[in-house]
Tab-separated table of C-alpha atoms and ligand atoms in Angstrom:
chain	number	residue	atom	x	y	z
V	1	UNK	CA	33.979	-14.479	-36.921
V	2	UNK	CA	30.626	-12.163	-35.317
V	3	UNK	CA	27.514	-12.671	-38.349
V	4	UNK	CA	27.684	-8.420	-40.038
V	5	UNK	CA	24.064	-7.248	-37.303
V	6	UNK	CA	21.256	-7.464	-38.908
V	7	UNK	CA	18.369	-4.121	-39.187
V	8	UNK	CA	16.226	-5.862	-37.544
V	9	UNK	CA	18.069	-8.888	-35.005
V	10	UNK	CA	15.295	-11.351	-35.321
V	11	UNK	CA	14.811	-14.078	-32.585
V	12	UNK	CA	11.960	-17.307	-33.142
V	13	UNK	CA	9.125	-17.805	-31.709
V	14	UNK	CA	10.597	-20.483	-29.955
V	15	UNK	CA	13.112	-17.513	-28.315
V	16	UNK	CA	10.386	-15.638	-26.505
V	17	UNK	CA	11.401	-16.487	-22.590
V	18	UNK	CA	9.395	-18.370	-20.778
V	19	UNK	CA	10.339	-17.145	-17.279
V	20	UNK	CA	11.110	-14.284	-15.781
V	21	UNK	CA	13.807	-13.327	-14.272
V	22	UNK	CA	13.326	-11.477	-10.832
V	23	UNK	CA	15.729	-9.564	-10.220
V	24	UNK	CA	15.583	-9.360	-6.411
V	25	UNK	CA	16.922	-12.881	-6.596
V	26	UNK	CA	19.967	-11.897	-7.634
V	27	UNK	CA	20.240	-8.187	-5.325
V	28	UNK	CA	23.349	-8.675	-1.679
V	29	UNK	CA	21.495	-5.678	-0.368
V	30	UNK	CA	17.571	-6.207	-0.333
V	31	UNK	CA	15.058	-3.249	-1.038
V	32	UNK	CA	13.000	-2.038	2.195
V	33	UNK	CA	9.952	-4.559	2.393
V	34	UNK	CA	6.246	-2.552	1.775
V	35	UNK	CA	4.221	-1.851	5.386
V	36	UNK	CA	1.136	-2.041	6.559
V	37	UNK	CA	0.248	1.796	7.169
V	38	UNK	CA	-1.587	1.089	10.198
V	39	UNK	CA	0.822	-0.975	11.615
V	40	UNK	CA	4.017	0.151	10.344
V	41	UNK	CA	4.991	-3.668	9.775
V	42	UNK	CA	5.990	-5.621	6.703
V	43	UNK	CA	2.498	-6.357	4.734
V	44	UNK	CA	1.850	-9.709	5.136
V	45	UNK	CA	0.208	-11.746	1.679
V	46	UNK	CA	-3.644	-11.329	3.130
V	47	UNK	CA	-2.850	-7.277	4.023
V	48	UNK	CA	-2.020	-7.317	-0.299
V	49	UNK	CA	-4.884	-9.424	-1.024
V	50	UNK	CA	-7.943	-7.515	0.209
V	51	UNK	CA	-6.454	-5.412	-2.815
V	52	UNK	CA	-4.287	-7.617	-5.382
V	53	UNK	CA	-4.490	-11.160	-6.978
V	54	UNK	CA	-3.226	-14.053	-4.760
V	55	UNK	CA	-0.360	-14.648	-7.725
V	56	UNK	CA	1.067	-11.175	-7.849
V	57	UNK	CA	0.700	-11.033	-3.981
V	58	UNK	CA	3.048	-13.446	-3.896
V	59	UNK	CA	5.263	-12.241	-6.955
V	60	UNK	CA	5.668	-9.045	-5.146
V	61	UNK	CA	6.499	-10.729	-2.147
V	62	UNK	CA	9.059	-13.309	-3.558
V	63	UNK	CA	12.834	-12.192	-2.987
V	64	UNK	CA	14.301	-15.829	-3.548
V	65	UNK	CA	12.908	-17.164	-6.727
V	66	UNK	CA	15.024	-16.042	-9.957
V	67	UNK	CA	13.157	-17.798	-12.493
V	68	UNK	CA	9.537	-17.239	-12.311
V	69	UNK	CA	7.506	-19.893	-15.029
V	70	UNK	CA	5.149	-17.417	-17.625
V	71	UNK	CA	1.974	-19.585	-17.655
V	72	UNK	CA	1.509	-21.409	-21.169
V	73	UNK	CA	-2.055	-20.127	-21.482
V	74	UNK	CA	0.236	-16.233	-21.642
V	75	UNK	CA	2.920	-17.559	-23.265
V	76	UNK	CA	0.120	-18.198	-25.980
V	77	UNK	CA	-1.140	-14.531	-25.816
V	78	UNK	CA	2.370	-13.158	-25.866
V	79	UNK	CA	3.106	-14.692	-28.543
V	80	UNK	CA	0.451	-13.152	-30.230
V	81	UNK	CA	2.394	-9.553	-30.116
V	82	UNK	CA	6.512	-10.725	-29.563
V	83	UNK	CA	9.000	-11.212	-29.130
V	84	UNK	CA	8.746	-7.539	-29.800
V	85	UNK	CA	11.112	-5.477	-32.697
V	86	UNK	CA	15.682	-5.194	-31.966
V	87	UNK	CA	16.304	-2.653	-33.915
V	88	UNK	CA	20.294	-1.119	-34.844
V	89	UNK	CA	19.779	2.560	-35.577
V	90	UNK	CA	22.098	2.356	-38.278
V	91	UNK	CA	20.631	5.390	-39.874
V	92	UNK	CA	20.859	7.734	-37.078
V	93	UNK	CA	24.223	6.137	-36.054
V	94	UNK	CA	25.329	7.970	-39.891
V	95	UNK	CA	22.879	11.339	-38.901
V	96	UNK	CA	24.963	11.879	-35.333
V	97	UNK	CA	27.951	10.597	-36.906
V	98	UNK	CA	28.609	8.181	-33.778
V	99	UNK	CA	30.904	5.985	-33.676
V	100	UNK	CA	28.611	4.262	-31.556
V	101	UNK	CA	26.500	1.559	-31.602
V	102	UNK	CA	23.001	2.884	-31.053
V	103	UNK	CA	19.923	-0.537	-31.010
V	104	UNK	CA	15.671	-0.561	-29.295
V	105	UNK	CA	14.155	-2.243	-28.251
V	106	UNK	CA	10.287	-1.523	-29.409
V	107	UNK	CA	8.080	-2.291	-27.245
V	108	UNK	CA	4.295	0.042	-29.432
V	109	UNK	CA	3.945	-2.004	-31.946
V	110	UNK	CA	1.167	-4.200	-30.308
V	111	UNK	CA	-2.570	-1.861	-30.668
V	112	UNK	CA	-2.469	-0.554	-27.443
V	113	UNK	CA	0.847	0.494	-27.609
V	114	UNK	CA	3.013	0.727	-25.077
V	115	UNK	CA	5.674	-2.245	-22.817
V	116	UNK	CA	2.670	-1.584	-20.575
V	117	UNK	CA	0.572	-5.067	-22.490
V	118	UNK	CA	2.908	-7.448	-20.884
V	119	UNK	CA	1.557	-6.879	-17.840
V	120	UNK	CA	-1.776	-6.343	-18.687
V	121	UNK	CA	-1.720	-9.158	-20.204
V	122	UNK	CA	-0.281	-11.479	-17.099
V	123	UNK	CA	-2.193	-9.674	-14.061
V	124	UNK	CA	-5.397	-10.455	-16.216
V	125	UNK	CA	-4.300	-14.361	-17.037
V	126	UNK	CA	-4.236	-14.708	-13.342
V	127	UNK	CA	-7.495	-13.281	-11.755
V	128	UNK	CA	-8.974	-15.117	-14.327
V	129	UNK	CA	-7.181	-18.331	-13.421
V	130	UNK	CA	-8.399	-17.269	-9.586
V	131	UNK	CA	-11.338	-17.183	-10.819
V	132	UNK	CA	-11.906	-13.374	-10.359
V	133	UNK	CA	-15.126	-11.761	-12.611
V	134	UNK	CA	-13.764	-8.468	-12.744
V	135	UNK	CA	-11.280	-6.242	-12.330
V	136	UNK	CA	-11.161	-1.928	-11.266
V	137	UNK	CA	-7.700	0.201	-12.638
V	138	UNK	CA	-7.544	4.025	-13.040
V	139	UNK	CA	-5.590	5.796	-16.143
V	140	UNK	CA	-4.048	8.713	-16.279
V	141	UNK	CA	-2.625	9.295	-20.160
V	142	UNK	CA	-4.590	5.932	-20.725
V	143	UNK	CA	-1.762	3.902	-21.713
V	144	UNK	CA	-2.180	1.267	-19.355
V	145	UNK	CA	-5.904	1.602	-19.384
V	146	UNK	CA	-5.912	0.254	-22.614
V	147	UNK	CA	-4.220	-1.986	-22.128
V	148	UNK	CA	-5.859	-3.628	-19.770
V	149	UNK	CA	-8.518	-3.698	-21.973
V	150	UNK	CA	-7.023	-5.443	-24.785
V	151	UNK	CA	-6.250	-8.160	-22.043
V	152	UNK	CA	-9.624	-8.517	-20.295
V	153	UNK	CA	-11.214	-8.679	-23.554
V	154	UNK	CA	-9.055	-11.648	-24.131
V	155	UNK	CA	-9.399	-12.914	-20.788
V	156	UNK	CA	-12.871	-12.840	-20.575
V	157	UNK	CA	-12.921	-10.005	-18.050
V	158	UNK	CA	-15.101	-7.078	-17.169
V	159	UNK	CA	-13.421	-3.926	-16.394
V	160	UNK	CA	-13.948	-0.650	-15.278
V	161	UNK	CA	-11.670	2.574	-15.776
V	162	UNK	CA	-11.275	5.276	-13.762
V	163	UNK	CA	-9.622	7.619	-15.713
V	164	UNK	CA	-8.223	11.413	-15.078
V	165	UNK	CA	-10.714	12.905	-15.751
V	166	UNK	CA	-8.625	16.282	-17.763
V	167	UNK	CA	-7.168	13.466	-19.409
V	168	UNK	CA	-10.305	11.842	-20.254
V	169	UNK	CA	-11.195	15.176	-21.831
V	170	UNK	CA	-7.713	15.830	-23.522
V	171	UNK	CA	-7.169	12.272	-25.214
V	172	UNK	CA	-10.772	11.488	-26.759
V	173	UNK	CA	-9.317	8.756	-28.503
V	174	UNK	CA	-7.546	6.577	-25.768
V	175	UNK	CA	-11.105	6.674	-24.106
V	176	UNK	CA	-12.180	5.391	-26.934
V	177	UNK	CA	-9.930	2.451	-27.989
V	178	UNK	CA	-10.531	1.522	-23.818
V	179	UNK	CA	-14.088	1.544	-24.855
V	180	UNK	CA	-14.276	-0.241	-27.730
V	181	UNK	CA	-12.376	-2.906	-26.166
V	182	UNK	CA	-15.657	-3.011	-24.291
V	183	UNK	CA	-14.317	-1.210	-20.783
V	184	UNK	CA	-16.438	0.927	-18.815
V	185	UNK	CA	-14.713	4.211	-18.883
V	186	UNK	CA	-15.249	6.974	-15.987
V	187	UNK	CA	-13.529	10.218	-16.216
V	188	UNK	CA	-12.567	10.479	-11.935
V	189	UNK	CA	-12.953	12.391	-9.881
V	190	UNK	CA	-16.809	10.901	-10.206
V	191	UNK	CA	-19.909	10.074	-7.909
V	192	UNK	CA	-19.312	6.605	-8.061
V	193	UNK	CA	-17.683	6.435	-5.609
V	194	UNK	CA	-17.116	8.014	-1.528
V	195	UNK	CA	-13.491	8.802	-1.721
V	196	UNK	CA	-14.840	10.215	-5.360
V	197	UNK	CA	-17.968	11.958	-4.270
V	198	UNK	CA	-15.615	14.097	-1.550
V	199	UNK	CA	-13.085	15.411	-3.299
V	200	UNK	CA	-16.207	16.983	-5.442
V	201	UNK	CA	-17.850	18.809	-2.444
V	202	UNK	CA	-14.830	20.112	-2.214
V	203	UNK	CA	-13.900	20.892	-5.868
V	204	UNK	CA	-16.898	20.850	-7.215
V	205	UNK	CA	-14.444	21.382	-11.260
V	206	UNK	CA	-11.008	19.668	-10.018
V	207	UNK	CA	-9.615	18.113	-13.831
V	208	UNK	CA	-9.309	14.699	-11.343
V	209	UNK	CA	-5.350	13.605	-10.300
V	210	UNK	CA	-3.081	10.044	-10.678
V	211	UNK	CA	-3.184	9.800	-6.809
V	212	UNK	CA	-7.368	10.256	-7.102
V	213	UNK	CA	-8.939	7.873	-9.659
V	214	UNK	CA	-6.763	5.243	-7.421
V	215	UNK	CA	-8.661	6.094	-4.426
V	216	UNK	CA	-11.601	5.495	-6.273
V	217	UNK	CA	-10.598	1.920	-8.253
V	218	UNK	CA	-9.561	0.655	-5.097
V	219	UNK	CA	-12.440	1.573	-3.365
V	220	UNK	CA	-14.474	0.499	-6.325
V	221	UNK	CA	-12.596	-3.210	-6.188
V	222	UNK	CA	-12.581	-3.600	-3.128
V	223	UNK	CA	-16.280	-3.204	-2.403
V	224	UNK	CA	-17.118	-5.613	-5.542
V	225	UNK	CA	-17.760	-9.554	-5.550
V	226	UNK	CA	-14.724	-10.691	-6.977
V	227	UNK	CA	-12.933	-8.376	-8.301
V	228	UNK	CA	-9.278	-6.787	-7.758
V	229	UNK	CA	-7.364	-3.644	-8.458
V	230	UNK	CA	-5.358	-4.515	-10.949
V	231	UNK	CA	-1.788	-1.385	-11.701
V	232	UNK	CA	0.414	-0.758	-14.305
V	233	UNK	CA	3.428	0.280	-12.693
V	234	UNK	CA	5.676	0.526	-9.267
V	235	UNK	CA	4.653	-2.895	-7.938
V	236	UNK	CA	7.549	-4.910	-8.193
V	237	UNK	CA	5.173	-7.601	-9.961
V	238	UNK	CA	4.647	-5.335	-12.742
V	239	UNK	CA	8.785	-5.187	-12.826
V	240	UNK	CA	8.731	-8.892	-12.635
V	241	UNK	CA	6.579	-8.522	-15.563
V	242	UNK	CA	8.262	-6.190	-17.541
V	243	UNK	CA	11.788	-8.154	-17.411
V	244	UNK	CA	10.482	-10.485	-20.745
V	245	UNK	CA	11.745	-7.114	-22.378
V	246	UNK	CA	15.251	-7.074	-21.047
V	247	UNK	CA	15.652	-10.957	-21.545
V	248	UNK	CA	14.252	-10.263	-24.895
V	249	UNK	CA	16.911	-7.880	-26.250
V	250	UNK	CA	19.920	-9.825	-23.792
V	251	UNK	CA	18.570	-13.198	-26.419
V	252	UNK	CA	18.438	-11.106	-29.508
V	253	UNK	CA	22.283	-9.447	-28.864
V	254	UNK	CA	24.155	-12.518	-28.060
V	255	UNK	CA	23.145	-14.344	-30.852
V	256	UNK	CA	25.221	-11.968	-32.755
V	257	UNK	CA	28.137	-10.967	-29.976
V	258	UNK	CA	26.627	-7.652	-28.762
V	259	UNK	CA	27.249	-6.240	-25.496
V	260	UNK	CA	25.345	-3.080	-24.525
V	261	UNK	CA	27.954	-0.622	-22.097
V	262	UNK	CA	24.674	2.223	-21.764
V	263	UNK	CA	21.464	0.786	-21.222
V	264	UNK	CA	19.121	3.852	-21.499
V	265	UNK	CA	15.389	3.197	-20.631
V	266	UNK	CA	12.248	6.284	-19.758
V	267	UNK	CA	11.109	6.601	-15.418
V	268	UNK	CA	8.019	7.321	-14.082
V	269	UNK	CA	7.332	4.846	-11.994
V	270	UNK	CA	9.975	2.078	-12.794
V	271	UNK	CA	8.758	-0.397	-15.498
V	272	UNK	CA	9.955	-1.147	-17.980
V	273	UNK	CA	13.613	0.293	-17.195
V	274	UNK	CA	13.360	-1.769	-14.190
V	275	UNK	CA	12.298	-4.955	-17.352
V	276	UNK	CA	14.525	-3.634	-19.810
V	277	UNK	CA	17.757	-3.861	-17.668
V	278	UNK	CA	17.052	-6.578	-15.169
V	279	UNK	CA	19.184	-9.796	-16.227
V	280	UNK	CA	22.257	-7.187	-17.554
V	281	UNK	CA	21.731	-5.507	-13.700
V	282	UNK	CA	21.989	-9.049	-12.438
V	283	UNK	CA	25.355	-9.455	-14.645
V	284	UNK	CA	26.474	-6.383	-13.156
V	285	UNK	CA	25.488	-7.343	-9.367
V	286	UNK	CA	27.072	-10.884	-9.936
V	287	UNK	CA	30.326	-9.060	-11.345
V	288	UNK	CA	30.436	-10.274	-14.862
V	289	UNK	CA	30.008	-6.559	-16.385
V	290	UNK	CA	30.835	-3.033	-16.855
V	291	UNK	CA	26.977	-2.209	-18.292
V	292	UNK	CA	26.527	1.782	-16.837
V	293	UNK	CA	22.676	2.253	-16.620
V	294	UNK	CA	20.746	5.526	-16.613
V	295	UNK	CA	17.135	7.055	-16.132
V	296	UNK	CA	15.895	9.465	-17.386
V	297	UNK	CA	12.686	11.900	-15.915
V	298	UNK	CA	11.437	14.398	-16.681
V	299	UNK	CA	12.611	18.054	-15.248
V	300	UNK	CA	9.027	18.869	-14.045
V	301	UNK	CA	8.714	15.413	-12.505
V	302	UNK	CA	12.373	14.394	-11.365
V	303	UNK	CA	11.390	11.549	-8.215
V	304	UNK	CA	15.466	10.011	-8.394
V	305	UNK	CA	17.738	13.456	-9.331
V	306	UNK	CA	15.558	15.962	-6.658
V	307	UNK	CA	13.821	13.174	-4.131
V	308	UNK	CA	13.601	11.931	-1.308
V	309	UNK	CA	14.425	8.128	-0.638
V	310	UNK	CA	11.784	7.545	2.111
V	311	UNK	CA	8.728	5.504	3.588
V	312	UNK	CA	6.270	6.689	1.304
V	313	UNK	CA	1.954	6.366	0.298
V	314	UNK	CA	1.102	5.244	-3.959
V	315	UNK	CA	-1.929	7.299	-4.102
V	316	UNK	CA	-2.838	11.408	-2.859
V	317	UNK	CA	-5.303	9.858	-0.390
V	318	UNK	CA	-3.496	8.093	1.525
V	319	UNK	CA	-4.940	4.561	1.748
V	320	UNK	CA	-1.825	2.157	0.046
V	321	UNK	CA	1.491	-0.189	1.868
V	322	UNK	CA	3.698	2.733	2.845
V	323	UNK	CA	6.794	1.288	0.080
V	324	UNK	CA	10.682	2.640	0.647
V	325	UNK	CA	11.401	4.552	-2.557
V	326	UNK	CA	12.441	7.988	-3.789
V	327	UNK	CA	9.398	10.726	-4.207
V	328	UNK	CA	8.744	13.487	-3.665
V	329	UNK	CA	5.892	13.376	-2.317
V	330	UNK	CA	1.829	11.610	-2.634
V	331	UNK	CA	0.953	15.233	-1.754
V	332	UNK	CA	3.120	16.803	-5.204
V	333	UNK	CA	1.208	17.727	-7.951
V	334	UNK	CA	3.581	17.853	-11.476
V	335	UNK	CA	2.858	20.190	-13.932
V	336	UNK	CA	1.193	19.741	-16.779
V	337	UNK	CA	4.049	17.739	-19.172
V	338	UNK	CA	2.659	15.952	-22.286
V	339	UNK	CA	4.364	12.984	-20.900
V	340	UNK	CA	1.803	11.786	-18.986
V	341	UNK	CA	2.851	8.779	-17.784
V	342	UNK	CA	5.919	9.741	-16.667
V	343	UNK	CA	3.535	12.273	-13.697
V	344	UNK	CA	4.155	10.431	-11.033
V	345	UNK	CA	5.046	10.915	-7.451
V	346	UNK	CA	6.863	8.158	-6.428
V	347	UNK	CA	9.540	5.336	-8.051
V	348	UNK	CA	9.778	1.567	-7.789
V	349	UNK	CA	11.524	0.224	-4.850
V	350	UNK	CA	13.986	-2.243	-6.473
V	351	UNK	CA	15.144	0.348	-8.258
V	352	UNK	CA	15.317	2.890	-5.811
V	353	UNK	CA	17.323	0.664	-4.233
V	354	UNK	CA	19.994	0.125	-7.188
V	355	UNK	CA	20.010	4.007	-7.061
V	356	UNK	CA	20.582	4.121	-2.942
V	357	UNK	CA	23.541	1.936	-4.230
V	358	UNK	CA	24.808	3.618	-7.040
V	359	UNK	CA	24.459	0.330	-9.964
V	360	UNK	CA	21.948	3.325	-11.777
V	361	UNK	CA	22.698	6.977	-13.037
V	362	UNK	CA	19.228	9.289	-13.415
V	363	UNK	CA	19.408	12.401	-14.783
V	364	UNK	CA	16.457	14.818	-16.010
V	365	UNK	CA	15.253	16.456	-19.292
V	366	UNK	CA	13.406	19.312	-20.375
V	367	UNK	CA	10.083	18.994	-22.597
V	368	UNK	CA	11.478	20.973	-25.606
V	369	UNK	CA	14.631	19.047	-25.306
V	370	UNK	CA	12.722	15.769	-25.311
V	371	UNK	CA	10.334	16.288	-28.823
V	372	UNK	CA	13.026	17.980	-30.154
V	373	UNK	CA	14.784	15.165	-29.678
V	374	UNK	CA	11.669	12.725	-30.341
V	375	UNK	CA	11.387	14.808	-34.116
V	376	UNK	CA	14.711	14.513	-34.761
V	377	UNK	CA	13.883	10.089	-34.029
V	378	UNK	CA	11.098	10.356	-36.507
V	379	UNK	CA	12.653	11.893	-39.110
V	380	UNK	CA	15.904	9.472	-39.472
V	381	UNK	CA	14.416	6.464	-37.842
V	382	UNK	CA	10.433	6.921	-39.005
V	383	UNK	CA	9.299	5.462	-35.947
V	384	UNK	CA	6.888	8.341	-33.834
V	385	UNK	CA	7.728	7.577	-30.181
V	386	UNK	CA	5.727	8.177	-27.566
V	387	UNK	CA	6.525	11.445	-25.576
V	388	UNK	CA	7.913	9.244	-22.270
V	389	UNK	CA	9.801	7.203	-24.764
V	390	UNK	CA	11.672	10.236	-25.595
V	391	UNK	CA	13.167	11.161	-23.229
V	392	UNK	CA	15.385	7.992	-23.237
V	393	UNK	CA	15.474	8.616	-26.657
V	394	UNK	CA	17.070	12.454	-25.762
V	395	UNK	CA	20.043	11.051	-23.341
V	396	UNK	CA	20.961	8.058	-26.145
V	397	UNK	CA	21.803	10.845	-28.439
V	398	UNK	CA	23.503	13.113	-26.034
V	399	UNK	CA	25.627	9.842	-24.975
V	400	UNK	CA	25.960	9.131	-29.272
V	401	UNK	CA	27.542	12.795	-29.166
V	402	UNK	CA	29.792	11.923	-26.269
V	403	UNK	CA	31.320	8.889	-27.768
V	404	UNK	CA	32.159	10.943	-31.071
V	405	UNK	CA	33.585	14.060	-28.973
V	406	UNK	CA	35.657	11.075	-27.243
V	407	UNK	CA	36.257	8.757	-30.537
V	408	UNK	CA	34.463	5.656	-28.217
V	409	UNK	CA	33.068	3.212	-29.193
V	410	UNK	CA	30.593	2.248	-27.938
V	411	UNK	CA	27.687	-0.346	-27.061
V	412	UNK	CA	24.187	2.233	-26.318
V	413	UNK	CA	20.786	-0.218	-26.105
V	414	UNK	CA	17.572	2.171	-24.938
V	415	UNK	CA	14.014	1.567	-24.583
V	416	UNK	CA	11.506	3.026	-27.285
V	417	UNK	CA	8.157	1.811	-24.191
V	418	UNK	CA	5.254	3.567	-26.537
V	419	UNK	CA	4.018	4.441	-30.875
V	420	UNK	CA	3.341	8.818	-30.353
V	421	UNK	CA	-0.069	7.938	-32.039
V	422	UNK	CA	-2.155	9.021	-29.485
V	423	UNK	CA	-0.480	12.214	-28.216
V	424	UNK	CA	-0.433	13.875	-32.007
V	425	UNK	CA	-2.025	17.343	-29.779
V	426	UNK	CA	1.485	17.290	-27.992
V	427	UNK	CA	2.956	17.115	-31.698
V	428	UNK	CA	0.931	20.107	-33.010
V	429	UNK	CA	1.534	21.830	-29.241
V	430	UNK	CA	5.115	21.580	-30.339
V	431	UNK	CA	4.816	22.220	-34.136
V	432	UNK	CA	3.401	25.528	-33.251
V	433	UNK	CA	6.231	25.594	-30.840
V	434	UNK	CA	3.414	26.981	-27.913
V	435	UNK	CA	4.840	24.050	-26.276
V	436	UNK	CA	7.078	24.983	-23.006
V	437	UNK	CA	9.004	23.695	-20.305
V	438	UNK	CA	8.158	23.786	-16.130
V	439	UNK	CA	11.175	22.846	-13.845
V	440	UNK	CA	9.146	22.629	-9.525
V	441	UNK	CA	11.154	25.596	-6.764
V	442	UNK	CA	12.664	23.849	-4.127
V	443	UNK	CA	9.583	25.608	-2.741
V	444	UNK	CA	7.438	23.681	-4.930
V	445	UNK	CA	9.152	20.318	-4.101
V	446	UNK	CA	8.966	21.146	0.190
V	447	UNK	CA	5.523	21.727	-0.242
V	448	UNK	CA	5.232	18.178	-1.659
V	449	UNK	CA	7.844	16.762	0.810
V	450	UNK	CA	5.179	17.140	3.875
V	451	UNK	CA	2.488	14.987	2.513
V	452	UNK	CA	5.516	12.125	3.285
V	453	UNK	CA	4.571	10.353	7.219
V	454	UNK	CA	6.088	11.268	9.634
V	455	UNK	CA	6.682	7.329	10.948
V	456	UNK	CA	10.063	6.206	12.704
V	457	UNK	CA	11.295	4.691	9.638
V	458	UNK	CA	12.030	7.786	7.758
V	459	UNK	CA	13.774	9.268	10.697
O	501	PLP	C1	3.722	4.299	-18.893
O	501	PLP	C2	4.093	4.943	-19.459
O	501	PLP	C3	5.867	4.909	-19.115
O	501	PLP	C4	6.271	4.941	-18.256
O	501	PLP	O1	6.456	4.100	-17.036
O	501	PLP	P1	7.336	3.317	-16.611
O	501	PLP	O2	6.584	2.436	-15.760
O	501	PLP	O3	8.318	3.816	-15.926
O	501	PLP	O4	7.858	2.350	-17.711
O	501	PLP	C5	6.829	4.903	-19.923
O	501	PLP	N1	6.532	5.062	-21.338
O	501	PLP	C6	5.406	4.774	-21.875
O	501	PLP	C7	4.894	4.563	-23.649
O	501	PLP	C8	4.147	4.369	-21.548
O	501	PLP	O5	3.092	4.161	-21.799
């Protein structure tokens, strides 16, 4: 007899995973290698170590080790805010009148407010263990900057955060949070770097962009002794750290004999989605499950649904290695959207490969529909979701309503990546009915595609 499923599917402290799961080890067709932008040959560890911590580089390039130990000094920090709650959405099921079971993994309960802390803590831990004294990074919407500031405070590292200028002006409380945890926050573009000064000369009134903030952060890390750069999404090592989400979810569901039929996550650079689905996707690749996986992205930044699968740069200044991924082009400028964490032109290479090979589905949603779902969820389940997370909520509701139509009793699991407390200006705009939708035209997309490098591998 299956146990009655509680509203919160608890895991004990000792059940928190002690290893990360490397999904690539089970992929028959691996993602294409990262290329050095000069030689167009696969990037060597030494190329990447100029920018990233050694252990992260090792993980980035590791396609074979299945389980990678989570160091004890990091497990200790994880225990302070994990396991993250896995919740059965009984109220939502009832309100929708669906025969489906809906579950969500809530990663927004830590003070930084999102799943990003899982990788921030790992990267700060390794930096400290390698004897580095400081880190640099960029932040757009502010969640990654907050997570890194919290992690660096814990592990005793200095942190410089280049925050996209418009964002630092629009989200003063994110800026304040980052500074409270002790990080040095610099609105980007700034006059502290060559790349920043160049952009300011050309366009003194620019509000900045994520690509530009990345260029500034990398430049500072390279020029500073015992300093490296950290990134909060897109890279394979970030996805690896986030596999703790999926492993916890699977462990808790297994306790109660529950197997998901559909798993849904929002997709910006792909880290939460990749982490949530990792162990379940491993089952699917090995042929032991038929779970469907759905990525949900904003219609204003549709990397999967309208992008190209090509080698591209990770930043606007074209300084990063080349990554084969679904991309809108590093020169693509997404229109303003309240889900700042989903405004990235590219997508993690593992997820890109899985999408290309038909293991993963993708769809897009406009922000007014996303906020309809967010507000409905807040009223029914009581949790105020981040705008990014609400993309997954929208798709979960749609799938549950489809079950109502067909009478199927499917099990749906989605990732609730963060809290919406710092996004009240977005909710204010929704409440005032001043929120609008913007979908790029094919001509807009062509401009972005023109920035994809014309290298032999892309022909
Ligand atoms: C950054 C962020 C995302 C998107 O990033 P991924 O790497 O695609 O997971 C989603 N939700 C929240 C709350 C975020 O902060």
